[in-house]
XYZ file of C-alpha atoms in Angstrom:
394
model
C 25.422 24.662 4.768
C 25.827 21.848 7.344
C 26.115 18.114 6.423
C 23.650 17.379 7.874
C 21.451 19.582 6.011
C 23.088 18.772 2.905
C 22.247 15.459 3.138
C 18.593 16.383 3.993
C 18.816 18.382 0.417
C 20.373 15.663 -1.524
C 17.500 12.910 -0.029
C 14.678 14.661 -0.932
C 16.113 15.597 -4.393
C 16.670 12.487 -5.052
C 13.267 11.437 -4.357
C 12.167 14.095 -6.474
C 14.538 12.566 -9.207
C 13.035 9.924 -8.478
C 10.387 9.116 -11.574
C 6.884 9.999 -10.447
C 3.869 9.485 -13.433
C 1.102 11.361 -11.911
C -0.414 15.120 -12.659
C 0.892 16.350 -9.753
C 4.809 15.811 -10.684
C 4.266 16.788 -14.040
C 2.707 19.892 -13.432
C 5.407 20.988 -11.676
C 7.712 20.994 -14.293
C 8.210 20.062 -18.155
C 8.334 16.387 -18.934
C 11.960 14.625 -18.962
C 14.630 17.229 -20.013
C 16.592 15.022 -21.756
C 18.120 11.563 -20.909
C 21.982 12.376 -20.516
C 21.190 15.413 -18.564
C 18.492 14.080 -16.013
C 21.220 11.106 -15.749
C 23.926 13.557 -14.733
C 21.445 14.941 -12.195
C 20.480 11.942 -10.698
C 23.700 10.452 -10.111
C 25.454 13.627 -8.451
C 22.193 13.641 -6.499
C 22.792 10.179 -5.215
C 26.240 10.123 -4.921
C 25.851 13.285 -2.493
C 23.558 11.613 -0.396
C 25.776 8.436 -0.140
C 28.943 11.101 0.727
C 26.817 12.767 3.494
C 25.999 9.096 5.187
C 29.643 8.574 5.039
C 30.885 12.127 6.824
C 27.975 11.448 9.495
C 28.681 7.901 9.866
C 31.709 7.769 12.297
C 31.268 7.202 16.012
C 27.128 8.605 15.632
C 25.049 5.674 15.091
C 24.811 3.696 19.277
C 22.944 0.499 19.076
C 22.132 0.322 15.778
C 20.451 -3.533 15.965
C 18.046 -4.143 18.538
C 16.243 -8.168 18.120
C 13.676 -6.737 19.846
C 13.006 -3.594 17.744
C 12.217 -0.123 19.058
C 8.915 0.518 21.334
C 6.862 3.016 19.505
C 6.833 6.711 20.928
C 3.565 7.703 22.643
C 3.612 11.020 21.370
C 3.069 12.115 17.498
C 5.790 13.917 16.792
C 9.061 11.770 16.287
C 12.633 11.998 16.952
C 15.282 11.957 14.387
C 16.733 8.903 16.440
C 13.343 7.379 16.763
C 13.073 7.401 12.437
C 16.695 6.102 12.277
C 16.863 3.441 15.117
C 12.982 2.304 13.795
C 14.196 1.766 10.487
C 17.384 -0.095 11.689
C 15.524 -2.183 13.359
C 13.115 -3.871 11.103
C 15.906 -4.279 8.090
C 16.736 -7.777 7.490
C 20.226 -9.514 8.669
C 23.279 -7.508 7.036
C 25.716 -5.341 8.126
C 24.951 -1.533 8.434
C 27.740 0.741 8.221
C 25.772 4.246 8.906
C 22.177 4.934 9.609
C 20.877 8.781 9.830
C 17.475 10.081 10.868
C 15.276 13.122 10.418
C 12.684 14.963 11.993
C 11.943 16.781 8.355
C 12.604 20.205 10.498
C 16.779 19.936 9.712
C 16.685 22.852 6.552
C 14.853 25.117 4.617
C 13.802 21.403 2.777
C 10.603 20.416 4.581
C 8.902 16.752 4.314
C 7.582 14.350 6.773
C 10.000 12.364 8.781
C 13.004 9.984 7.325
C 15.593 8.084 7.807
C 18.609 6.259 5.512
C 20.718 3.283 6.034
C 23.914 2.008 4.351
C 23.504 -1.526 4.241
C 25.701 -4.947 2.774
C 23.766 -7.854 2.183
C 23.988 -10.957 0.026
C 22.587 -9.331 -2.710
C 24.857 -6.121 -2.730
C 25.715 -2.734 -1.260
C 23.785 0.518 -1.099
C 21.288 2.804 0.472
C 17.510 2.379 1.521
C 15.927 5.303 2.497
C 12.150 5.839 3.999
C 10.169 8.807 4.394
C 6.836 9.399 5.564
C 4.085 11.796 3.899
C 0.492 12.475 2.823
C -1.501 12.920 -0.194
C -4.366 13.627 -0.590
C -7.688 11.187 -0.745
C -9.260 9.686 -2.294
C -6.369 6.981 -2.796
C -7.111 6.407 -6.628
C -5.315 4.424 -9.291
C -3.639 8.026 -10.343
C -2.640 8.841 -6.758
C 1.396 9.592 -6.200
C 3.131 6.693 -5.406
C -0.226 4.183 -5.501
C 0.359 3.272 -8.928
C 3.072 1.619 -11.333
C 5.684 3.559 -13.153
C 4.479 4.016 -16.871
C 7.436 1.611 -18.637
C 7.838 4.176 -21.194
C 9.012 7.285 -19.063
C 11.170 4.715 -17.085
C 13.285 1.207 -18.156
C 11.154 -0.959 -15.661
C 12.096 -4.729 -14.559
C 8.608 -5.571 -12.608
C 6.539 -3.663 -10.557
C 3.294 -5.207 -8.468
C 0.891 -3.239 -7.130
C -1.860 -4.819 -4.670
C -4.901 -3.073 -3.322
C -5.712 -4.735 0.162
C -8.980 -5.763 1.659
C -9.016 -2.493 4.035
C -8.134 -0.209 0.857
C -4.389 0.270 1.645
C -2.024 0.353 -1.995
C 1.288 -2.170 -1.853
C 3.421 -1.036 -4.896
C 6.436 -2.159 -5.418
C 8.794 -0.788 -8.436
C 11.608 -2.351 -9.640
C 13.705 -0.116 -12.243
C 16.352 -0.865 -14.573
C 19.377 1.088 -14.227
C 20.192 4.383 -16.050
C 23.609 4.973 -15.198
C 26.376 1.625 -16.100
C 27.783 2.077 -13.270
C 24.816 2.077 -10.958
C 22.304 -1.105 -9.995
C 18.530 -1.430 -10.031
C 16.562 0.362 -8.055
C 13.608 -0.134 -6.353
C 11.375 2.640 -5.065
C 8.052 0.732 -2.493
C 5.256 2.647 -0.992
C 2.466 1.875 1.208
C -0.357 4.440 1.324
C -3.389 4.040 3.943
C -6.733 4.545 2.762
C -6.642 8.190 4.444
C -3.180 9.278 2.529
C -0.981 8.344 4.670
C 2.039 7.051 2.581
C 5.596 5.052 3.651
C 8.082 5.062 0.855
C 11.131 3.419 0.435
C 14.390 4.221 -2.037
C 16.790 2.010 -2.493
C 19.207 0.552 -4.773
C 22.515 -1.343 -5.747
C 26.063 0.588 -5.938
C 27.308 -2.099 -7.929
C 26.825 -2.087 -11.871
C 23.929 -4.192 -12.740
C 23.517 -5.484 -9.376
C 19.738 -6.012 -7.314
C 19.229 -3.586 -4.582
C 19.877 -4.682 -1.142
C 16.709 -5.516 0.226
C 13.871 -7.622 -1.614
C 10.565 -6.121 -2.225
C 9.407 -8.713 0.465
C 11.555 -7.361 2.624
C 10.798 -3.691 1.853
C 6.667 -4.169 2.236
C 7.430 -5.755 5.908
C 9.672 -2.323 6.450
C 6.588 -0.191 5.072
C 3.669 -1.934 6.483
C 4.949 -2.113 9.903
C 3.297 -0.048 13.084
C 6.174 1.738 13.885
C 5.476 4.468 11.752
C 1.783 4.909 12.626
C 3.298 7.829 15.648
C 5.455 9.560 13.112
C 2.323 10.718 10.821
C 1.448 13.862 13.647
C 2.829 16.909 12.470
C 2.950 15.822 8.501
C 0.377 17.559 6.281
C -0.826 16.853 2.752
C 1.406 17.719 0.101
C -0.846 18.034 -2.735
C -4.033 19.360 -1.317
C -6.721 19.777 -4.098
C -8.029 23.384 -4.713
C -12.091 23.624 -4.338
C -13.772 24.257 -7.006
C -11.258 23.104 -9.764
C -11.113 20.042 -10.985
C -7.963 18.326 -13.515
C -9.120 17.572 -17.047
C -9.457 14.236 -17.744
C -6.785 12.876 -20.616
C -9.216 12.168 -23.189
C -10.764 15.401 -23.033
C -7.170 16.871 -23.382
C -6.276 14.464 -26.562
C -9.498 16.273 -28.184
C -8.291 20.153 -27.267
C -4.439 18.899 -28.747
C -6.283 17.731 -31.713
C -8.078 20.632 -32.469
C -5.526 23.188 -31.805
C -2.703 21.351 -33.906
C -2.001 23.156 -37.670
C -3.148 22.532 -40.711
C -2.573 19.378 -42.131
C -1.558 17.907 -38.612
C -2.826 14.137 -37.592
C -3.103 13.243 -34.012
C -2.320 9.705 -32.731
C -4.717 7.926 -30.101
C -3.819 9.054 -26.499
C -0.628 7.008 -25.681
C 0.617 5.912 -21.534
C -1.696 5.606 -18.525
C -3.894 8.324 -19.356
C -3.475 9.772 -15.526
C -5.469 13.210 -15.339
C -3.849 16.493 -16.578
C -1.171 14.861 -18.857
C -1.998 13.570 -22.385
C 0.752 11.804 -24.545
C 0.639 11.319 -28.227
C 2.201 11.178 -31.278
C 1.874 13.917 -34.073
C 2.456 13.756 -37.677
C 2.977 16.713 -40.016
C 4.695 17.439 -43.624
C 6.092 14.042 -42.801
C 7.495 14.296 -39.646
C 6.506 12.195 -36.548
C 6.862 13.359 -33.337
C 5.675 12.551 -29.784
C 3.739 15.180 -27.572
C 2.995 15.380 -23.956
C 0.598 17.966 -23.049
C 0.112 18.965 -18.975
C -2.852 21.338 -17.584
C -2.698 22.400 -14.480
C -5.741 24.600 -13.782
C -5.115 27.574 -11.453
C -1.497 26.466 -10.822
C 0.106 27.300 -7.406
C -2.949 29.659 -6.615
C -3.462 29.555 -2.627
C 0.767 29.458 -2.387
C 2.617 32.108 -0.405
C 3.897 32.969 -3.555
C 2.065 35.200 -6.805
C 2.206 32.133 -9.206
C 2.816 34.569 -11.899
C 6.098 35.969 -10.075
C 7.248 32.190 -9.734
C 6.687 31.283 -12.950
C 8.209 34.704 -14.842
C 11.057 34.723 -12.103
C 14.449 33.600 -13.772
C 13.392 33.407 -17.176
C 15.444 36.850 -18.839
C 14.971 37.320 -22.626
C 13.515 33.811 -23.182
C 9.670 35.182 -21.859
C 7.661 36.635 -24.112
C 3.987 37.911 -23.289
C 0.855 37.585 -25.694
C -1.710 39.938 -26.343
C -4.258 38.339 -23.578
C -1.230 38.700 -21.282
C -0.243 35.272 -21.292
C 3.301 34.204 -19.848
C 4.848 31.965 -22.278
C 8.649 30.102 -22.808
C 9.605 28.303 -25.169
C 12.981 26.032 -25.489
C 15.378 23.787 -27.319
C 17.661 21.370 -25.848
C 20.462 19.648 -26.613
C 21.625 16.174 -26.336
C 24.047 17.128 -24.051
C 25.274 20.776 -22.479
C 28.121 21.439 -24.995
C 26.482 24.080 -27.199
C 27.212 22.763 -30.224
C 24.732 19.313 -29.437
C 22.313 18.644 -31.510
C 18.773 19.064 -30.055
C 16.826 16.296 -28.601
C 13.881 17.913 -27.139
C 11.575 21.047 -27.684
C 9.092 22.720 -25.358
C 6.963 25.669 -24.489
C 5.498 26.767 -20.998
C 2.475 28.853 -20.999
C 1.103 30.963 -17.798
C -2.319 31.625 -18.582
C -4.376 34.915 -16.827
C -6.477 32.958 -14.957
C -3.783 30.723 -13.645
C -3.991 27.879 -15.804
C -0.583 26.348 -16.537
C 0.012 24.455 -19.760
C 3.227 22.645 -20.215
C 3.782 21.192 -23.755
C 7.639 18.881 -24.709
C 8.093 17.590 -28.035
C 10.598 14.808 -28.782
C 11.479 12.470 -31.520
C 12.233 8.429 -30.376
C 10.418 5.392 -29.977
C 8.794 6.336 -26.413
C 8.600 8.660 -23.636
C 12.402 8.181 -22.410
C 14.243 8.230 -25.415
C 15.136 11.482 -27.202
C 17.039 11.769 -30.467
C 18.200 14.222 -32.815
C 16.096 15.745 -35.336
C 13.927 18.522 -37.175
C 10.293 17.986 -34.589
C 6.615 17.733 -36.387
C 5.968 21.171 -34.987
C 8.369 23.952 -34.920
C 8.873 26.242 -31.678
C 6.478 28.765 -33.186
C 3.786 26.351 -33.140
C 4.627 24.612 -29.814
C 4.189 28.007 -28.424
C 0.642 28.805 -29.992
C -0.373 25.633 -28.986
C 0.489 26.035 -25.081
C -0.819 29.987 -25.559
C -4.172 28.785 -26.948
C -6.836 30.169 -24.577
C -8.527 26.892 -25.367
C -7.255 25.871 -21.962
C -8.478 27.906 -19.608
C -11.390 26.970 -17.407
């Protein structure tokens, strides 16, 4: 694989990495599989992205500063140089030492158009990246990237999020760092009224340290014109399906509730109670443990794939079918990937038959981010019956 297109890969895994609270994320996958593991990920995801910057930096970045900025494009559809030299451009005073851009067209990985900049400032080294995409609309307090990061998923320093007078969402999310020998980052979007959405990444190489750019700084970056001709050729990546419609969380509390065994108490809904995801705590024989429960009616129906092929694909002896014909997969996993680790987390994914995905993960700790060791409230037997339970289905 080229450089450059591993560097495309390791951006846009990274802002997957990246933690996103909505429905939309969560249905895509199980929650958080396990602290030391997602850390691992993360970090070998950044530090490839910073490695590719590096191999591409030498002798390809011309006129990287311009006082007068870059004239926007008259045509839609943007260059690679146009994304890189725009973003260059409107950074604050500090010395770049590589700068990349993308069209979203470089690999197999396809997104809206980006670009990434090594920068040193006063307040440290390290990357900002910015990317351009669309969600869909309504814009909504639950909407991907309009919203804070729930505290308990992620270690957060401060976040703000401003709605402005022509319905446009200014967040901007400061996170503590996860790694000791990483800094804060600080992940800023600005998403127009019709879905149109900026987003920056950035954060400190040095241990503790800010990232390099304030959030000031980063909402001048974001809100800027520049990027109004690179929005052509990007379509909405989470179109909603007609006709189906995302249970609300309290309605999901009430279907946990009554599906949990015998003897079972259910906490109060727990987190920001965004649609599809519930979060609680359970208590059984004396053991307390904390649920999150995602629905995701008709899951992946419309793709180019049979959602029931993507979902069974990979999973060997671990899938087991019910009765109704109902996909499910259950798991355990440990603290760490040495196999004799205690487990931290438990899970179960159920495929329904009329395309309703149901992803339940069970951990023991004081909130959504920290996992420890432990016998869980409900075995793996029941986490499966309760993800099976036809009770979801539309």
């Amino acid at each position: 694989m080229p450089v450059e297109e591993n560097f495309t890969v390791a951006l846009r895994s990274a802002a997957e990495l990246a933690p996103e609270p909505n429905a939309f994320a969560f249905a895509q996958d199980a929650a958080a599989r396990g602290v030391r593991r997602r850390r691992r990920r993360r970090a070998a995801v950044l530090t490839g992205a910073a490695a590719a910057v590096a191999l591409l930096a030498a002798g390809s970045v011309p006129a990287l500063r311009s006082d007068r900025g870059v004239a926007a494009q008259p045509w839609s559809t943007v260059t690679a140089e146009y994304m890189r030299d725009s973003l260059v451009s409107l950074l604050p005073g500090g010395r770049i030492t590589s700068a990349l851009g993308f069209t979203g067209e470089e690999s197999s990985v396809r997104g809206g158009p980006s670009g990434v900049v090594e920068i040193e400032t006063a307040r440290g080294a390290g990357p900002v990246s910015l990317s351009l995409d669309r969600i869909s609309t309504p814009v909504t307090e639950f909407s991907r990237g309009a919203h804070c990061f729930d505290p308990s998923e992620r270690a957060t320093e401060s976040c703000s999020r401003t709605v402005q007078p022509d319905g446009s969402v200014l967040m901007v999310n400061v996170l503590l760092p996860e790694l000791p020998q990483m800094g804060k980052t600080m992940i800023a979007t600005y998403t127009h009224p019709d879905g149109r959405q900026v987003r920056i990444d950035s954060f400190n190489r040095s241990a503790q340290g800010d990232p390099p750019i304030t959030g000031e700084q980063a909402a001048a970056v974001l809100q800027s014109s520049a990027w109004d001709v690179g929005f052509g050729g990007v379509q909405v990546t989470d179109p909603p399906q007609p006709g189906v419609s995302t249970p609300p969380a309290s309605a999901l509390h009430g279907t946990v509730t009554g599906l949990l065994p015998a003897g079972a108490v259910a906490g109060p809904a727990n987190g920001p109670g965004r649609p599809g995801t519930v979060r609680l705590e359970v208590t059984l024989e004396g053991r307390t443990s904390w649920l999150t429960v995602t629905v995701d009616p008709h899951w992946q129906q419309g793709g180019r794939d049979d959602p029931r092929t993507v979902f069974e694909s990979g999973r060997g002896p671990e899938l087991t079918h019910t009765a109704d014909g109902t996909a499910v997969v259950v798991r355990a996993e440990r603290e760490s990937d040495a196999t004799d680790g205690p487990e931290v987390q438990w899970g179960a994914e159920a495929l329904h038959p009329d395309g309703t995905r149901v992803t339940v993960s069970e951990w023991n700790g004081p909130n959504a981010r920290t996992f420890l060791p432990g016998t869980p409230a409900l075995d793996l037997d029941r986490l499966r019956a309760l993800a099976a339970a036809p009770a979801w289905r539309g």
